[in-house]
Amino acid sequence: GNPPSVDQKSLQPGDLFWLVRHGAPAHLYPWNLVVGATSGFVAQTATYPLDTLRRRWQHTCAGRRKDMPESLRDCAQRIYAEGGPTSFYRGLTLNSLKLFPELMVLSGVYFVINASGNFVA
């Protein structure tokens, strides 16, 4: 028989994302946003206590005063003493409200770039 033919066509801009363009039908776009927003919310909620501790600790390191915690453990204990476990989640509601609009902007920019075919390879 004949040997299999290999398409020697060089890659064109946008070919690297062929699967994205053809593998995810456009009618699934709203569901992709919902799933992305949900996974972002779950990840943010799971890691928010660590983020609170990080922000408070950075604030501690910015300027040393007498009443500042001496260690990361001391910082966590002070946050817990202020209001229990819920004090680690202060600001989560406001932070979560920006999640969906942020995702809309990012995915909108992605689809504009994707449709233009101009990719940095």
PDB file of C-alpha atoms in Angstrom:
ATOM      1  CA  GLY A   1       0.000   0.000   0.000  1.00  0.00           C
ATOM      2  CA  ASN A   2       0.769   3.627   0.042  1.00  0.00           C
ATOM      3  CA  PRO A   3       2.647   5.170   2.969  1.00  0.00           C
ATOM      4  CA  PRO A   4       0.544   7.453   5.155  1.00  0.00           C
ATOM      5  CA  SER A   5       0.615  11.048   4.022  1.00  0.00           C
ATOM      6  CA  VAL A   6       1.812  13.676   6.451  1.00  0.00           C
ATOM      7  CA  ASP A   7       0.532  17.211   6.161  1.00  0.00           C
ATOM      8  CA  GLN A   8       3.646  19.371   5.961  1.00  0.00           C
ATOM      9  CA  LYS A   9       1.696  22.609   6.381  1.00  0.00           C
ATOM     10  CA  SER A  10       3.460  25.011   8.696  1.00  0.00           C
ATOM     11  CA  LEU A  11       1.643  26.198  11.806  1.00  0.00           C
ATOM     12  CA  GLN A  12      -0.411  29.301  11.359  1.00  0.00           C
ATOM     13  CA  PRO A  13      -1.296  31.781  14.109  1.00  0.00           C
ATOM     14  CA  GLY A  14      -4.146  30.291  16.062  1.00  0.00           C
ATOM     15  CA  ASP A  15      -3.426  26.657  15.183  1.00  0.00           C
ATOM     16  CA  LEU A  16      -2.027  26.046  18.648  1.00  0.00           C
ATOM     17  CA  PHE A  17      -5.482  26.706  20.067  1.00  0.00           C
ATOM     18  CA  TRP A  18      -7.420  24.652  17.531  1.00  0.00           C
ATOM     19  CA  LEU A  19      -8.612  22.265  20.236  1.00  0.00           C
ATOM     20  CA  VAL A  20      -9.837  25.121  22.375  1.00  0.00           C
ATOM     21  CA  ARG A  21     -11.665  26.686  19.463  1.00  0.00           C
ATOM     22  CA  HIS A  22     -13.143  23.475  18.074  1.00  0.00           C
ATOM     23  CA  GLY A  23     -13.211  21.340  21.220  1.00  0.00           C
ATOM     24  CA  ALA A  24     -15.372  23.663  23.309  1.00  0.00           C
ATOM     25  CA  PRO A  25     -18.572  24.568  21.471  1.00  0.00           C
ATOM     26  CA  ALA A  26     -19.708  28.173  21.768  1.00  0.00           C
ATOM     27  CA  HIS A  27     -23.009  27.153  23.368  1.00  0.00           C
ATOM     28  CA  LEU A  28     -21.033  25.962  26.419  1.00  0.00           C
ATOM     29  CA  TYR A  29     -19.546  29.417  26.983  1.00  0.00           C
ATOM     30  CA  PRO A  30     -21.977  30.413  29.783  1.00  0.00           C
ATOM     31  CA  TRP A  31     -21.397  27.101  31.549  1.00  0.00           C
ATOM     32  CA  ASN A  32     -17.643  27.584  31.315  1.00  0.00           C
ATOM     33  CA  LEU A  33     -18.050  30.915  33.111  1.00  0.00           C
ATOM     34  CA  VAL A  34     -20.236  29.394  35.821  1.00  0.00           C
ATOM     35  CA  VAL A  35     -17.859  26.481  36.387  1.00  0.00           C
ATOM     36  CA  GLY A  36     -14.857  28.829  36.376  1.00  0.00           C
ATOM     37  CA  ALA A  37     -16.492  31.208  38.852  1.00  0.00           C
ATOM     38  CA  THR A  38     -17.503  28.336  41.115  1.00  0.00           C
ATOM     39  CA  SER A  39     -14.046  26.770  41.123  1.00  0.00           C
ATOM     40  CA  GLY A  40     -12.497  30.189  41.765  1.00  0.00           C
ATOM     41  CA  PHE A  41     -14.830  30.765  44.692  1.00  0.00           C
ATOM     42  CA  VAL A  42     -14.094  27.351  46.200  1.00  0.00           C
ATOM     43  CA  ALA A  43     -10.334  27.852  45.841  1.00  0.00           C
ATOM     44  CA  GLN A  44     -10.509  31.368  47.267  1.00  0.00           C
ATOM     45  CA  THR A  45     -12.622  30.233  50.224  1.00  0.00           C
ATOM     46  CA  ALA A  46     -10.265  27.348  50.977  1.00  0.00           C
ATOM     47  CA  THR A  47      -7.153  29.523  50.953  1.00  0.00           C
ATOM     48  CA  TYR A  48      -8.581  32.749  52.377  1.00  0.00           C
ATOM     49  CA  PRO A  49      -7.468  32.108  56.001  1.00  0.00           C
ATOM     50  CA  LEU A  50      -3.882  31.713  54.806  1.00  0.00           C
ATOM     51  CA  ASP A  51      -4.220  34.872  52.730  1.00  0.00           C
ATOM     52  CA  THR A  52      -5.525  36.769  55.778  1.00  0.00           C
ATOM     53  CA  LEU A  53      -2.573  35.543  57.811  1.00  0.00           C
ATOM     54  CA  ARG A  54      -0.163  36.509  55.025  1.00  0.00           C
ATOM     55  CA  ARG A  55      -1.578  40.026  54.739  1.00  0.00           C
ATOM     56  CA  ARG A  56      -1.489  40.569  58.497  1.00  0.00           C
ATOM     57  CA  TRP A  57       2.047  39.230  58.708  1.00  0.00           C
ATOM     58  CA  GLN A  58       3.197  41.506  55.868  1.00  0.00           C
ATOM     59  CA  HIS A  59       1.680  44.420  57.730  1.00  0.00           C
ATOM     60  CA  THR A  60       3.629  43.329  60.800  1.00  0.00           C
ATOM     61  CA  CYS A  61       6.898  43.238  58.877  1.00  0.00           C
ATOM     62  CA  ALA A  62       6.291  46.661  57.325  1.00  0.00           C
ATOM     63  CA  GLY A  63       6.816  48.500  60.590  1.00  0.00           C
ATOM     64  CA  ARG A  64       7.948  47.009  63.874  1.00  0.00           C
ATOM     65  CA  ARG A  65       6.067  48.230  66.944  1.00  0.00           C
ATOM     66  CA  LYS A  66       5.852  46.929  70.489  1.00  0.00           C
ATOM     67  CA  ASP A  67       2.373  45.466  70.084  1.00  0.00           C
ATOM     68  CA  MET A  68       3.182  43.520  66.903  1.00  0.00           C
ATOM     69  CA  PRO A  69       3.352  39.705  66.978  1.00  0.00           C
ATOM     70  CA  GLU A  70       6.779  38.130  67.228  1.00  0.00           C
ATOM     71  CA  SER A  71       6.109  35.090  65.016  1.00  0.00           C
ATOM     72  CA  LEU A  72       3.678  33.798  62.429  1.00  0.00           C
ATOM     73  CA  ARG A  73       2.122  31.537  65.059  1.00  0.00           C
ATOM     74  CA  ASP A  74       1.684  34.515  67.387  1.00  0.00           C
ATOM     75  CA  CYS A  75       0.082  36.431  64.512  1.00  0.00           C
ATOM     76  CA  ALA A  76      -2.398  33.570  63.896  1.00  0.00           C
ATOM     77  CA  GLN A  77      -3.199  33.370  67.616  1.00  0.00           C
ATOM     78  CA  ARG A  78      -3.909  37.112  67.738  1.00  0.00           C
ATOM     79  CA  ILE A  79      -6.221  36.913  64.727  1.00  0.00           C
ATOM     80  CA  TYR A  80      -8.040  34.000  66.373  1.00  0.00           C
ATOM     81  CA  ALA A  81      -8.288  35.912  69.670  1.00  0.00           C
ATOM     82  CA  GLU A  82      -9.915  38.877  67.880  1.00  0.00           C
ATOM     83  CA  GLY A  83     -12.982  36.937  66.805  1.00  0.00           C
ATOM     84  CA  GLY A  84     -12.440  33.215  66.580  1.00  0.00           C
ATOM     85  CA  PRO A  85     -12.305  31.282  63.325  1.00  0.00           C
ATOM     86  CA  THR A  86     -14.525  33.770  61.489  1.00  0.00           C
ATOM     87  CA  SER A  87     -11.914  36.497  61.879  1.00  0.00           C
ATOM     88  CA  PHE A  88      -9.783  34.632  59.317  1.00  0.00           C
ATOM     89  CA  TYR A  89     -12.596  35.130  56.785  1.00  0.00           C
ATOM     90  CA  ARG A  90     -13.092  38.885  57.220  1.00  0.00           C
ATOM     91  CA  GLY A  91     -13.410  40.479  53.788  1.00  0.00           C
ATOM     92  CA  LEU A  92     -14.284  37.253  51.968  1.00  0.00           C
ATOM     93  CA  THR A  93     -17.733  38.506  50.942  1.00  0.00           C
ATOM     94  CA  LEU A  94     -16.416  41.675  49.337  1.00  0.00           C
ATOM     95  CA  ASN A  95     -13.565  39.778  47.720  1.00  0.00           C
ATOM     96  CA  SER A  96     -16.024  37.216  46.319  1.00  0.00           C
ATOM     97  CA  LEU A  97     -18.255  39.887  44.794  1.00  0.00           C
ATOM     98  CA  LYS A  98     -15.470  40.880  42.407  1.00  0.00           C
ATOM     99  CA  LEU A  99     -14.877  37.298  41.267  1.00  0.00           C
ATOM    100  CA  PHE A 100     -17.569  37.032  38.576  1.00  0.00           C
ATOM    101  CA  PRO A 101     -16.992  40.442  36.921  1.00  0.00           C
ATOM    102  CA  GLU A 102     -13.257  39.746  36.947  1.00  0.00           C
ATOM    103  CA  LEU A 103     -13.842  36.403  35.256  1.00  0.00           C
ATOM    104  CA  MET A 104     -16.110  38.036  32.649  1.00  0.00           C
ATOM    105  CA  VAL A 105     -13.422  40.582  31.726  1.00  0.00           C
ATOM    106  CA  LEU A 106     -10.620  37.993  31.597  1.00  0.00           C
ATOM    107  CA  SER A 107     -12.594  35.524  29.489  1.00  0.00           C
ATOM    108  CA  GLY A 108     -13.825  38.326  27.213  1.00  0.00           C
ATOM    109  CA  VAL A 109     -10.250  39.440  26.546  1.00  0.00           C
ATOM    110  CA  TYR A 110      -9.219  35.825  26.019  1.00  0.00           C
ATOM    111  CA  PHE A 111     -11.937  35.243  23.417  1.00  0.00           C
ATOM    112  CA  VAL A 112     -11.116  38.489  21.576  1.00  0.00           C
ATOM    113  CA  ILE A 113      -7.458  37.492  21.358  1.00  0.00           C
ATOM    114  CA  ASN A 114      -8.402  33.935  20.452  1.00  0.00           C
ATOM    115  CA  ALA A 115     -10.693  35.098  17.639  1.00  0.00           C
ATOM    116  CA  SER A 116      -8.054  37.450  16.236  1.00  0.00           C
ATOM    117  CA  GLY A 117      -5.558  34.632  15.767  1.00  0.00           C
ATOM    118  CA  ASN A 118      -2.692  36.749  17.106  1.00  0.00           C
ATOM    119  CA  PHE A 119      -0.881  34.618  19.644  1.00  0.00           C
ATOM    120  CA  VAL A 120       2.552  34.897  21.104  1.00  0.00           C
ATOM    121  CA  ALA A 121       4.181  31.575  20.343  1.00  0.00           C
TER     122      ALA A 121
END
